[in-house]
Structures are given as C-alpha cells and as structure tokens.
PDB file of C-alpha atoms in Angstrom:
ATOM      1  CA  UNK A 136      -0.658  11.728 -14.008  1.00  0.00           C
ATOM      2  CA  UNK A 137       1.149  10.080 -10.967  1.00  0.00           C
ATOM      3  CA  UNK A 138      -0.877   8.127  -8.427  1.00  0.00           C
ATOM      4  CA  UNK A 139      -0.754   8.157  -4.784  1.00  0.00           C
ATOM      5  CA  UNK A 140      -2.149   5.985  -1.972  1.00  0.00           C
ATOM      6  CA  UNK A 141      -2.960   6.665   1.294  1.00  0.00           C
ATOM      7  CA  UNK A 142      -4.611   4.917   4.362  1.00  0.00           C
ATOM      8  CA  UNK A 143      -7.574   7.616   4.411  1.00  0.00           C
ATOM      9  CA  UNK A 144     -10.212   9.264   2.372  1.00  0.00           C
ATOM     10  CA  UNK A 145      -9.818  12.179   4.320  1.00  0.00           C
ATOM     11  CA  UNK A 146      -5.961  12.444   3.943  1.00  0.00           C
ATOM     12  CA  UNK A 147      -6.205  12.349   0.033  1.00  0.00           C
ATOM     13  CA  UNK A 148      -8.588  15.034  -0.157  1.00  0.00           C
ATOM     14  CA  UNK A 149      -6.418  17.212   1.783  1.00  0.00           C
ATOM     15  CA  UNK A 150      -3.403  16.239  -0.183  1.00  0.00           C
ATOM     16  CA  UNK A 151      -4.516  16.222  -3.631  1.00  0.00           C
ATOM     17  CA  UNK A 152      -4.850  19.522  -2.973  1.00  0.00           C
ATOM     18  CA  UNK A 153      -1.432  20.541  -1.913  1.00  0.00           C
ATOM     19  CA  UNK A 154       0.084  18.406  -4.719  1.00  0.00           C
ATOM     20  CA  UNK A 155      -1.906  20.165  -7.235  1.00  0.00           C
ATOM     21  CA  UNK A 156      -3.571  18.291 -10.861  1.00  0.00           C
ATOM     22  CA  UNK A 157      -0.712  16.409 -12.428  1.00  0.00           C
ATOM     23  CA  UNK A 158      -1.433  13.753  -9.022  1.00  0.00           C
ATOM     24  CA  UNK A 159      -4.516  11.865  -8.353  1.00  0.00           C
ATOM     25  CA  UNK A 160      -4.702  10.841  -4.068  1.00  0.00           C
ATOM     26  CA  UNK A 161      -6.755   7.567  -3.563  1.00  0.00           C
ATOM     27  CA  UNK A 162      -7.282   6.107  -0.363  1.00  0.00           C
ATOM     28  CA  UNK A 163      -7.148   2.017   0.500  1.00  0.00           C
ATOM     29  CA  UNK A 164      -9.428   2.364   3.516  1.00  0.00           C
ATOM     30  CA  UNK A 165      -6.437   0.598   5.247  1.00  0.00           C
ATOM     31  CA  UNK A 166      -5.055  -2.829   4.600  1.00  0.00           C
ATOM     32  CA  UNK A 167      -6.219  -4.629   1.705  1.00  0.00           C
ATOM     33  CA  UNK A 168      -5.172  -8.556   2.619  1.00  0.00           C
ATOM     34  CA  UNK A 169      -5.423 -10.116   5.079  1.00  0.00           C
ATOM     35  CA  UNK A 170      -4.274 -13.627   6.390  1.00  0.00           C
ATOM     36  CA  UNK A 171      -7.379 -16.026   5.011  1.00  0.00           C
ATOM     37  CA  UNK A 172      -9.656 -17.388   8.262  1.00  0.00           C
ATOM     38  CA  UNK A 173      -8.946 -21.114   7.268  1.00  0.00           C
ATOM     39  CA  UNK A 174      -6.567 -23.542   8.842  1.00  0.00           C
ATOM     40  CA  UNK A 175      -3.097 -23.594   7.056  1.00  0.00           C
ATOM     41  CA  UNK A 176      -2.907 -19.610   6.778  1.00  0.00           C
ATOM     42  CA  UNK A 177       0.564 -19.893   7.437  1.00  0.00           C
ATOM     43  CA  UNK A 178       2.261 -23.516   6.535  1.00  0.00           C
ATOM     44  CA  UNK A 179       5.238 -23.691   8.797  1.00  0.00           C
ATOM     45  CA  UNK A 180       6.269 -26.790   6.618  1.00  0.00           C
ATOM     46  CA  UNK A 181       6.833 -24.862   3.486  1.00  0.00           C
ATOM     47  CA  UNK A 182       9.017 -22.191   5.350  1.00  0.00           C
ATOM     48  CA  UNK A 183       6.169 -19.985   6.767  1.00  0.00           C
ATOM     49  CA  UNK A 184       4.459 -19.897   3.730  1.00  0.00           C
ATOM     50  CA  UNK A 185       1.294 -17.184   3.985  1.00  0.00           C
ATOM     51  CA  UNK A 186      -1.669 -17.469   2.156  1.00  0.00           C
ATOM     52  CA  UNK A 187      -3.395 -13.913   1.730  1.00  0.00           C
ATOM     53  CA  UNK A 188      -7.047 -13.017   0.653  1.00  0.00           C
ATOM     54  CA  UNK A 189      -8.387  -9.843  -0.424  1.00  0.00           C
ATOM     55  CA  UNK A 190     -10.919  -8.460   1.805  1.00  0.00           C
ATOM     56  CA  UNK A 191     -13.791  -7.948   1.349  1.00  0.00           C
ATOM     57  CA  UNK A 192     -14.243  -4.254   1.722  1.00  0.00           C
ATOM     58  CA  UNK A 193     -10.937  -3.150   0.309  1.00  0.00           C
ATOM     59  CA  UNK A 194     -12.340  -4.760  -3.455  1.00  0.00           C
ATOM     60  CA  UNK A 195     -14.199  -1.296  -4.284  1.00  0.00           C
ATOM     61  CA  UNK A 196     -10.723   0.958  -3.097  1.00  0.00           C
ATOM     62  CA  UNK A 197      -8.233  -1.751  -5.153  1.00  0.00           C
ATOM     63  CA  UNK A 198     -10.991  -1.002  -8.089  1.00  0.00           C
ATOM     64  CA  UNK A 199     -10.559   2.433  -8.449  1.00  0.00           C
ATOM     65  CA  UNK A 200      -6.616   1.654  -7.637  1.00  0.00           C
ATOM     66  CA  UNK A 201      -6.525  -0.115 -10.347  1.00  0.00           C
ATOM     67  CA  UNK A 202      -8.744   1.985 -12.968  1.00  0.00           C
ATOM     68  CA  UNK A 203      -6.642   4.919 -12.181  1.00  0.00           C
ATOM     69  CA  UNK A 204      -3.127   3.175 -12.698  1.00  0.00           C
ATOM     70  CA  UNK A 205      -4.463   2.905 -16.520  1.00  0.00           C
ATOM     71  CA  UNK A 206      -3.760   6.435 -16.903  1.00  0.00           C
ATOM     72  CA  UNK A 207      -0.378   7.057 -14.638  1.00  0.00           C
ATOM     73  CA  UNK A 208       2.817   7.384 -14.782  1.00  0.00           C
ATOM     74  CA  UNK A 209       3.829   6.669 -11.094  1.00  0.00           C
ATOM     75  CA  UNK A 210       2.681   5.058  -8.254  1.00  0.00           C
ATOM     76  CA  UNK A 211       3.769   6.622  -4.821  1.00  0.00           C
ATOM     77  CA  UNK A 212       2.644   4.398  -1.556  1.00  0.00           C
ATOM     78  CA  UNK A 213       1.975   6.819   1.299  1.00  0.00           C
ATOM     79  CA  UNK A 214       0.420   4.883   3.967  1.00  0.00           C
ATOM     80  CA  UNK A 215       1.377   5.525   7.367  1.00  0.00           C
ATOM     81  CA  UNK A 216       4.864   5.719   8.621  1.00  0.00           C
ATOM     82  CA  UNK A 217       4.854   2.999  11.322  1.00  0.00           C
ATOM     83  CA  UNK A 218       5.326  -0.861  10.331  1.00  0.00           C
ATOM     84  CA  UNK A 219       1.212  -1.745   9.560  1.00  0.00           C
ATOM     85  CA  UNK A 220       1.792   1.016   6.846  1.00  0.00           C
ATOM     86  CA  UNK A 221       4.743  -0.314   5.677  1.00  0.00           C
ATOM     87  CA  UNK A 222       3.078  -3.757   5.464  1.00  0.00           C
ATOM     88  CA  UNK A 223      -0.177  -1.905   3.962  1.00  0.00           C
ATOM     89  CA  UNK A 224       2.285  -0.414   1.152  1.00  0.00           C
ATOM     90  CA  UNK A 225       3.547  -3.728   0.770  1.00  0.00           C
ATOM     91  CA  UNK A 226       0.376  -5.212   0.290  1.00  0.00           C
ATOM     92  CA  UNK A 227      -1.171  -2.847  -2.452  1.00  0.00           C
ATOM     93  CA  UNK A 228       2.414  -3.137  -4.571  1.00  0.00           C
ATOM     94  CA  UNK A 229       2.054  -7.270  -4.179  1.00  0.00           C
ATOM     95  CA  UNK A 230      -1.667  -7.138  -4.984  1.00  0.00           C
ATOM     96  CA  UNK A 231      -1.604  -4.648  -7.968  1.00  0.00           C
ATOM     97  CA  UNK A 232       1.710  -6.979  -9.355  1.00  0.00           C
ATOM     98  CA  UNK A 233      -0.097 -10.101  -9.314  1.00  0.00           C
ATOM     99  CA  UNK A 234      -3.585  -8.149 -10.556  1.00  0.00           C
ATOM    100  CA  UNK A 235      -0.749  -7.082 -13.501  1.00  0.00           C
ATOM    101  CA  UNK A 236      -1.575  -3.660 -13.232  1.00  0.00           C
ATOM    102  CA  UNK A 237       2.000  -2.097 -12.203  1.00  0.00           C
ATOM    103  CA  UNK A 238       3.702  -3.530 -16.001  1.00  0.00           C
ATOM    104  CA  UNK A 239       6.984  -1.152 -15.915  1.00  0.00           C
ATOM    105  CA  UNK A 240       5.395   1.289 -13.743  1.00  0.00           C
ATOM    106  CA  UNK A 241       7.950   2.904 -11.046  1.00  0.00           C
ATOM    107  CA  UNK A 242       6.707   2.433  -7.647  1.00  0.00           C
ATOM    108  CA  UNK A 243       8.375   4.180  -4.746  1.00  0.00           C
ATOM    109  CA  UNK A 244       7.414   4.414  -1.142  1.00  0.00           C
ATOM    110  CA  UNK A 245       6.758   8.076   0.313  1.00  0.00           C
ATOM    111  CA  UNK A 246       6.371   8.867   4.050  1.00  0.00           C
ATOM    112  CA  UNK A 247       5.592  11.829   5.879  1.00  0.00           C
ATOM    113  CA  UNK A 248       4.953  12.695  10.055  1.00  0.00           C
ATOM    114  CA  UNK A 249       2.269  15.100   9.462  1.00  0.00           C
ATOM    115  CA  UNK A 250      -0.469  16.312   6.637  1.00  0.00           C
ATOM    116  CA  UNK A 251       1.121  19.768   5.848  1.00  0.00           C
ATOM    117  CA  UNK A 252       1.763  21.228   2.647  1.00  0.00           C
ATOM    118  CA  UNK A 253       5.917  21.180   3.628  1.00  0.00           C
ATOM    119  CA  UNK A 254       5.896  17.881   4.964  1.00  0.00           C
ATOM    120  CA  UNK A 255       3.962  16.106   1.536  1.00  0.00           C
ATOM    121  CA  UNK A 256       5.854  17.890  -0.557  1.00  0.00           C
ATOM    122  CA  UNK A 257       9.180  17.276   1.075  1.00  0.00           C
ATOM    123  CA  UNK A 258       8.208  13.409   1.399  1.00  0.00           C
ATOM    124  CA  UNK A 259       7.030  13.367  -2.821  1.00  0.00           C
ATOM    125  CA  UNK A 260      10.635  15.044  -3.458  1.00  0.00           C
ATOM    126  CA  UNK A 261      12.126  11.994  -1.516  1.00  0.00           C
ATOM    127  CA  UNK A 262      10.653   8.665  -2.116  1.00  0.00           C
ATOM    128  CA  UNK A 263      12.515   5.623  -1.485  1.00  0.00           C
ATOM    129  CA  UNK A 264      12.068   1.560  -1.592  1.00  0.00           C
ATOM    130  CA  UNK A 265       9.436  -0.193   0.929  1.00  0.00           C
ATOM    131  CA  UNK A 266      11.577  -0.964   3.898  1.00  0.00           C
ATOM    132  CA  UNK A 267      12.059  -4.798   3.649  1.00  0.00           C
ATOM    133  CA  UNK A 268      13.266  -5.150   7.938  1.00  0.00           C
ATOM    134  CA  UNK A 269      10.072  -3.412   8.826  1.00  0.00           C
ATOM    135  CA  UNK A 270       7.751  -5.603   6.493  1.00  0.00           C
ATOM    136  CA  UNK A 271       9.639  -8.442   7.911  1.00  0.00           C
ATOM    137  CA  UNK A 272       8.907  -7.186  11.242  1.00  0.00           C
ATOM    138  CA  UNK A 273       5.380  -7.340  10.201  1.00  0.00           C
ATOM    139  CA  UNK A 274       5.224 -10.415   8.615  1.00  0.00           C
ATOM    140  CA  UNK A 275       7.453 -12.457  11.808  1.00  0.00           C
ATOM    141  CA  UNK A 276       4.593 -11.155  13.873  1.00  0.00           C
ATOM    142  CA  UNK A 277       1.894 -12.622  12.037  1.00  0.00           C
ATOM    143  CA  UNK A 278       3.253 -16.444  11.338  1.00  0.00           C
ATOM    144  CA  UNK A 279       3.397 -16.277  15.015  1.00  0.00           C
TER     145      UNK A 279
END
C-alpha cells in the first residue's frame, strides 16, 4: 500500500477513489508545526535557528499518518502546489523523520492544479523532490 497526504479531508476522499485500493489518501488538516508562541522561536544568534511545535490539532491527523505508514510502501506528499504546501510537505516529511516513522521509506513530493482523475494520476506518474528554494522562501518569511 502507498500513502498519500493531502491538505483536505475532502480531497482524499475524492482521490482515493481515482487512485483505486493499492493507495490509502489521508488528510493533515493543513500544517502540522508551527513556530512555538514563546520568545526565542527563531534565535538569530545561532543562524536563524527555528524551534517548531506540533499543534495541537494536527496530533490526531499525524496519528493516523503515522499508523498507516506501518503498512506502506511509499509516501507521496500532495499538499497544495503554492509555497505553504510546499512548506506543509516539508513539515510532515521532518516530523514523521524525527517521529522515526519514514526508516528507508521513499518519499517523493506530488503536485497537481486541479482534483481530476487526469490531473492525480498524471501528478502520481511524476513525483519529484520537495522544492528546497520554495521552502526557503517559506522559511526567510517566517524568521522575519
């Protein structure tokens, strides 16, 4: 079984059905870390170090994440194709490495424009990396 993640319960429903039973489609509910509330967040002293929490409401979504990577094969990130869903993506594969859930597992980014049949299954034939310059982009705006 391969695992995918996307932003939205309602998106997974509609795509584990046009990628069929060998996939299971969880949702995060959106980003799963945030910058913790404290002073020192980001510790320009230590080159911009960040200091992330779990929120609380994404604990339940990374639960089932990581329940159902026990049983895959795969793990395909398709959050949304801008930069906060590059940095979601980003999140979730940092998270589930440090939770040691990912072992060998391949992870690859997937991205599509639109929820049709063509454009998921086009996207799943096509994975690639995490873009590094947009999570970059993401993380530059949020030391500042």
């Amino acid at each position: 079984m391969k695992l995918v993640i996307v932003e939205s319960p309602a998106k997974a429903k509609t795509i584990n059905k046009y990628l069929g039973a060998d996939y299971k489609v969880l949702a995060s509910y959106g980003h799963v870390r945030d910058l913790r509330d404290q002073d020192g967040a980001v510790v320009p002293d230590e080159d911009f170090a960040m200091h992330w929490e779990v929120g609380e409401r994404a604990r339940r979504p990374l639960g089932e994440i990581g329940q159902a990577l026990n049983g895959a094969t795969a793990l395909f990130l398709a959050t949304d194709p801008d930069r906060e869903g590059e940095a979601i993506s980003w999140h979730l594969r940092e998270v589930l490495a440090q939770q040691r859930k990912l072992k060998s597992m391949p992870v690859k980014r997937v991205v599509f424009n639109e929820i049709t049949r063509s454009a998921v299954l086009d996207a799943m034939a096509n994975p690639r990396e995490i873009d590094r310059d947009l999570v970059a982009a993401y993380l530059a705006r949020r030391e500042l």
